[in-house]
CSV table of C-alpha atoms in Angstrom, one decimal:
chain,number,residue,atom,x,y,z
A,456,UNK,CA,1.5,-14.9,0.0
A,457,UNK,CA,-0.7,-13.6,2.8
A,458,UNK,CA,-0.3,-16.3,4.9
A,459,UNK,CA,2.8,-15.8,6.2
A,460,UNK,CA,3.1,-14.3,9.5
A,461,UNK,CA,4.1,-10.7,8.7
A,462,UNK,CA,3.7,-7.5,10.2
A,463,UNK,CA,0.7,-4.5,8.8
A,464,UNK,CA,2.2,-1.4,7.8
A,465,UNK,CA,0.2,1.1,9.7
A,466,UNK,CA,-0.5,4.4,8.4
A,467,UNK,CA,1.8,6.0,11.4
A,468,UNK,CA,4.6,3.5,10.3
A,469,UNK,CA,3.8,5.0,6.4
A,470,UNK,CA,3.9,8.4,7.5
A,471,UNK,CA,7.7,7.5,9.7
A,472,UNK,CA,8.9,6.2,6.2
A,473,UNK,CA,7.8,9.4,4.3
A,474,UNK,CA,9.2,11.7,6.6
A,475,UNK,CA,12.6,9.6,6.2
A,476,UNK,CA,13.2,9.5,2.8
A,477,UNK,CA,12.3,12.7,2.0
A,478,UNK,CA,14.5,14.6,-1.4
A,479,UNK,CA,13.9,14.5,-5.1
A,480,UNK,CA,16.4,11.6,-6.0
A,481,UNK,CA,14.1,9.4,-8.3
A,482,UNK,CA,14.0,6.2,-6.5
A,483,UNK,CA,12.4,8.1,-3.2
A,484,UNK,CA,10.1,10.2,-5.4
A,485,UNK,CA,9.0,6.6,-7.0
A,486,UNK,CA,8.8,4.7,-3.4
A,487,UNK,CA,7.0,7.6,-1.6
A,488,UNK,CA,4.1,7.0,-4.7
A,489,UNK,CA,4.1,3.6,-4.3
A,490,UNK,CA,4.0,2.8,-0.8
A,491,UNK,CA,1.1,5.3,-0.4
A,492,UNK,CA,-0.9,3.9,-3.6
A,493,UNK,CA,-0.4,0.6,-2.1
A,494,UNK,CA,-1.4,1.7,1.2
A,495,UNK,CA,-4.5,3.7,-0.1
A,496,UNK,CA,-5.5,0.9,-2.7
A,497,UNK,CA,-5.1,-2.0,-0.6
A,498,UNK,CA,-3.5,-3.9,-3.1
A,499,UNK,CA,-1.7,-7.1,-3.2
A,500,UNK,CA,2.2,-6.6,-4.5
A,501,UNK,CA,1.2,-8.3,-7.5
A,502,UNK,CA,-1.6,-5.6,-7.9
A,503,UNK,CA,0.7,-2.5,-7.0
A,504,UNK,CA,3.6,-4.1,-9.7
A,505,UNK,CA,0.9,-4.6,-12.4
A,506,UNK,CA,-1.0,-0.8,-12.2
A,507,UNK,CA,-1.0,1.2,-15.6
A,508,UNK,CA,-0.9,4.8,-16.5
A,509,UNK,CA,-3.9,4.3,-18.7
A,510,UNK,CA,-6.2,2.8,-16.1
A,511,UNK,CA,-5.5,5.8,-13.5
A,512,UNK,CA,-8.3,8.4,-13.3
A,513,UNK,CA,-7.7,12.5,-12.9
A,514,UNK,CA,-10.2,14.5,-10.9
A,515,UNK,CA,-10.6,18.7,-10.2
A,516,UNK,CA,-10.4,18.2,-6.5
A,517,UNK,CA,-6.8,16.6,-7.2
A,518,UNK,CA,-8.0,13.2,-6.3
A,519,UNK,CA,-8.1,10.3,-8.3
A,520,UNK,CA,-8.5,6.6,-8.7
A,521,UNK,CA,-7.0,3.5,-10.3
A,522,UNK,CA,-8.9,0.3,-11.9
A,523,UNK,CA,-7.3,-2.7,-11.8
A,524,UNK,CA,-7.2,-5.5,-14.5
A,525,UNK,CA,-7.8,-9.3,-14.0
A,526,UNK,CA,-7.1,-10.0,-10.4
A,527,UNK,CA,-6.8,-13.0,-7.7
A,528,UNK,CA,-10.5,-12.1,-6.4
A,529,UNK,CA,-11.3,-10.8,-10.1
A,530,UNK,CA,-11.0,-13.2,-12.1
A,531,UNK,CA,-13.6,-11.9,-14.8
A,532,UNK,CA,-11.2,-8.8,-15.6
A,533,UNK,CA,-13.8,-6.1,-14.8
A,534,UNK,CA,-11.6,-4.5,-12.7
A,535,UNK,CA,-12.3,-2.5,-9.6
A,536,UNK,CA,-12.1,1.0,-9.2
A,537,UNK,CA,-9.7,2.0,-6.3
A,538,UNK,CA,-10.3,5.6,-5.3
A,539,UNK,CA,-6.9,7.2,-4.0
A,540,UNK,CA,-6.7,10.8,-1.9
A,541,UNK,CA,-5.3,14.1,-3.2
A,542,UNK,CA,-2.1,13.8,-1.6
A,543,UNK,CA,-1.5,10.0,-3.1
A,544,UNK,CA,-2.4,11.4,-6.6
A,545,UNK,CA,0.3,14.5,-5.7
A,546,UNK,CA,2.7,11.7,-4.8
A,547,UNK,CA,1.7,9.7,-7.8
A,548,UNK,CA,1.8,12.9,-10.6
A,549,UNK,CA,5.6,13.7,-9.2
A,550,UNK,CA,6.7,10.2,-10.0
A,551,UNK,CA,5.1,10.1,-13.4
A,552,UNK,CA,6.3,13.9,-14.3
A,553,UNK,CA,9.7,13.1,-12.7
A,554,UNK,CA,10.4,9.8,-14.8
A,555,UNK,CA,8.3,11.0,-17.7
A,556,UNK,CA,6.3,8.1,-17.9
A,557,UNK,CA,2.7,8.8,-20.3
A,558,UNK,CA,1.9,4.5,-20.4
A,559,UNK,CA,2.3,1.3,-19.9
A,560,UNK,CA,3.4,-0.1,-16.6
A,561,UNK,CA,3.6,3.1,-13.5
A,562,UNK,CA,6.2,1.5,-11.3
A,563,UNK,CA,9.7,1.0,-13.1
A,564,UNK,CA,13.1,0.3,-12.2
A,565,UNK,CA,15.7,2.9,-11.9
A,566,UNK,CA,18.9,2.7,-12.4
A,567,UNK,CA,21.8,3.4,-10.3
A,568,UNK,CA,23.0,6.0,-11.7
A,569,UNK,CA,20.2,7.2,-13.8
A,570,UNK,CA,20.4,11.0,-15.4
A,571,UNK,CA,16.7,11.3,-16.8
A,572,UNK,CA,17.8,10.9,-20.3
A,573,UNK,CA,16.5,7.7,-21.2
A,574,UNK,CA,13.6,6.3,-20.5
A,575,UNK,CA,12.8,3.6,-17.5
A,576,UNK,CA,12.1,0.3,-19.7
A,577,UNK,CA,11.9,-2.1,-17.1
A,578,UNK,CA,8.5,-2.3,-15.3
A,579,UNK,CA,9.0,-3.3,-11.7
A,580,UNK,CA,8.2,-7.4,-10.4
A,581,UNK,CA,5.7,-8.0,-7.5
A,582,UNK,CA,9.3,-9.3,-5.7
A,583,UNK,CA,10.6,-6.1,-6.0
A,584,UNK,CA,7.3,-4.2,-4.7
A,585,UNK,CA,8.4,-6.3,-1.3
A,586,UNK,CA,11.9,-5.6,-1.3
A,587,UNK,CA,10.9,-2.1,-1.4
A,588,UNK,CA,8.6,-2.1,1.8
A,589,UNK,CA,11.2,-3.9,3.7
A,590,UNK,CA,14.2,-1.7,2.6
A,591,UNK,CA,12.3,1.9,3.1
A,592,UNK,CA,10.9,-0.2,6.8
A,593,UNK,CA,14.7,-0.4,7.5
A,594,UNK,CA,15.7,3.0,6.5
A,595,UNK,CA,12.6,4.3,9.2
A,596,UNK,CA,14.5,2.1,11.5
A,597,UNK,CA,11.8,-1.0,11.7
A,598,UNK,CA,13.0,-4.4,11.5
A,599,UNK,CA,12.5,-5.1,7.9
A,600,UNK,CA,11.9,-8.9,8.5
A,601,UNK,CA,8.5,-7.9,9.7
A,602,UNK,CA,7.2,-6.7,6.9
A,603,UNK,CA,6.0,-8.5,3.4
A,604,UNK,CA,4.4,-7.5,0.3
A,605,UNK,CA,1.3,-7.2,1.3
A,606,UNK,CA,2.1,-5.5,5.0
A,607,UNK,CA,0.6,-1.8,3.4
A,608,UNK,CA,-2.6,-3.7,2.3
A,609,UNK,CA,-2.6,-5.7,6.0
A,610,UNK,CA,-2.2,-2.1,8.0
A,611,UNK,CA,-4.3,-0.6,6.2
A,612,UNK,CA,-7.2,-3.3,7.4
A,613,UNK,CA,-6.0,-2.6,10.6
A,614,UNK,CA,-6.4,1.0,11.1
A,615,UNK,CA,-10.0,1.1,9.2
A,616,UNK,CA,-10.9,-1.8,12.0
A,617,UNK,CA,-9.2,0.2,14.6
A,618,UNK,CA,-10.9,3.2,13.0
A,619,UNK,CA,-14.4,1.7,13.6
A,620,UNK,CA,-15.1,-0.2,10.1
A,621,UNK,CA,-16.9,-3.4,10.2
A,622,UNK,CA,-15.2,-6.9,8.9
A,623,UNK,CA,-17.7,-6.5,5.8
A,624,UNK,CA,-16.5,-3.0,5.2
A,625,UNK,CA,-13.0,-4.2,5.4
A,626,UNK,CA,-13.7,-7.2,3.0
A,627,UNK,CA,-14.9,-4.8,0.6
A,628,UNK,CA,-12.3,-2.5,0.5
A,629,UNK,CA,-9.4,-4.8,0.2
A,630,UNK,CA,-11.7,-6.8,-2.2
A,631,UNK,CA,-11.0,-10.2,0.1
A,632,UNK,CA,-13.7,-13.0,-0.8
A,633,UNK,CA,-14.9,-13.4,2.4
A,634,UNK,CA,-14.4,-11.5,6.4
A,635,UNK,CA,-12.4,-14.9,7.4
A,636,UNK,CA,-9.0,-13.1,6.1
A,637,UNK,CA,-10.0,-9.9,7.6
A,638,UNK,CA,-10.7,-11.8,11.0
A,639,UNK,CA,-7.8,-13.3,10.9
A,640,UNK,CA,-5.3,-10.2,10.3
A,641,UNK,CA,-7.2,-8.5,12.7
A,642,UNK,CA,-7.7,-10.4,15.6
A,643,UNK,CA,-4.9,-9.1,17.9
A,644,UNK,CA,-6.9,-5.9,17.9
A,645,UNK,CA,-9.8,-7.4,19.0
A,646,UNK,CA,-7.8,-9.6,21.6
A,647,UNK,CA,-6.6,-6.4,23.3
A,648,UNK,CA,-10.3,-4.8,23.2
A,649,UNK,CA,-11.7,-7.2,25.5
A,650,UNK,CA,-13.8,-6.3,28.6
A,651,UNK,CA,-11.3,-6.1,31.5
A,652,UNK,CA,-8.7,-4.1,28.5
A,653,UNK,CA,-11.6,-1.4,28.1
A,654,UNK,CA,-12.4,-1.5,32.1
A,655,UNK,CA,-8.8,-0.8,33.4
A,656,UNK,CA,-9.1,2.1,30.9
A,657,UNK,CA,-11.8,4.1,31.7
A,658,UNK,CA,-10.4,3.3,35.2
A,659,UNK,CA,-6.7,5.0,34.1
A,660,UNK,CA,-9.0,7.4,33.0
């Protein structure tokens, strides 16, 4: 999955999406949630599709967190915790309030024309965590082609190396086995920070 050659979603790039599919119509309060949960968390589209209402943690300060089950790079099932901001937990509450969801799976399909009078069933696919990405890219006017399942968890690597994190840092956050991923994803950054780049700039400057 994360080797094709797909484009990060950057947190400027989540914020463009937000700001465009703004209203209360159930499927944008649901996509909003997800896109920054899977931003924040770092997750693999597998990951985001397979998050459960009873693994999601409450604090005072409004933030929050979310453990995840048996994963690819946990395959022991002890589950790591993913710590998520106020304003993803605000995001998250709405959808769960909104679709009056108390358990099971937090990321369900809804219907086209859905009244809020019977429950959402259908727990959302790791495919259709993608689809989503690339449809709400489109909508912000970004070529949807460019983006994958796992383009949130890819940006968000980005800006934390871009932000000054080392490759370890990275590797632990997104929970990759080893910085060779991280690297990898992250080279173009690097490529474009090279001695005569940083040079011509503090000449411009």
């Amino acid at each position: 999955e994360e080797q094709s050659k797909k484009q990060g979603l950057l947190l400027e790039d989540l914020q463009r999406i937000l700001t465009v599919i703004s209203g209360d119509q159930p499927s944008a309060v649901r996509d909003r949630a997800l896109l920054v949960v899977a931003y924040e968390s770092m997750t693999r589209r597998s990951e985001v599709a397979s998050m459960q209402v009873e693994k999601l943690e409450f604090k005072k300060d409004g933030s929050g967190a979310i453990r995840l089950g048996k994963t690819k790079t946990d395959q022991s099932g002890k589950g790591s915790r993913l710590p998520l901001t106020a304003e993803a937990m605000a995001h998250l509450q709405a959808w769960l309030e909104l679709a009056d969801i108390a358990e099971g799976p937090i990321w369900r399909a809804v219907p086209a024309r859905w009244t809020g009078k019977r429950p959402l069933l259908k727990p959302l696919g790791a495919q259709e965590v993608a689809r989503i990405i690339k449809r709400r890219a489109a909508q912000a006017g970004m070529n949807p082609a460019l983006f994958a399942g796992h383009s949130t968890r890819i940006g968000a690597a980005e800006d934390l190396v871009s932000d000054g994190a080392s490759d370890v840092q990275v590797m632990q956050a997104g929970r990759w086995k080893s910085t060779t991923m991280v690297a990898r994803y992250t080279q173009h950054l690097r490529d474009s920070d090279n001695a005569m780049m940083r040079f011509r700039a503090r000449r411009r400057g």
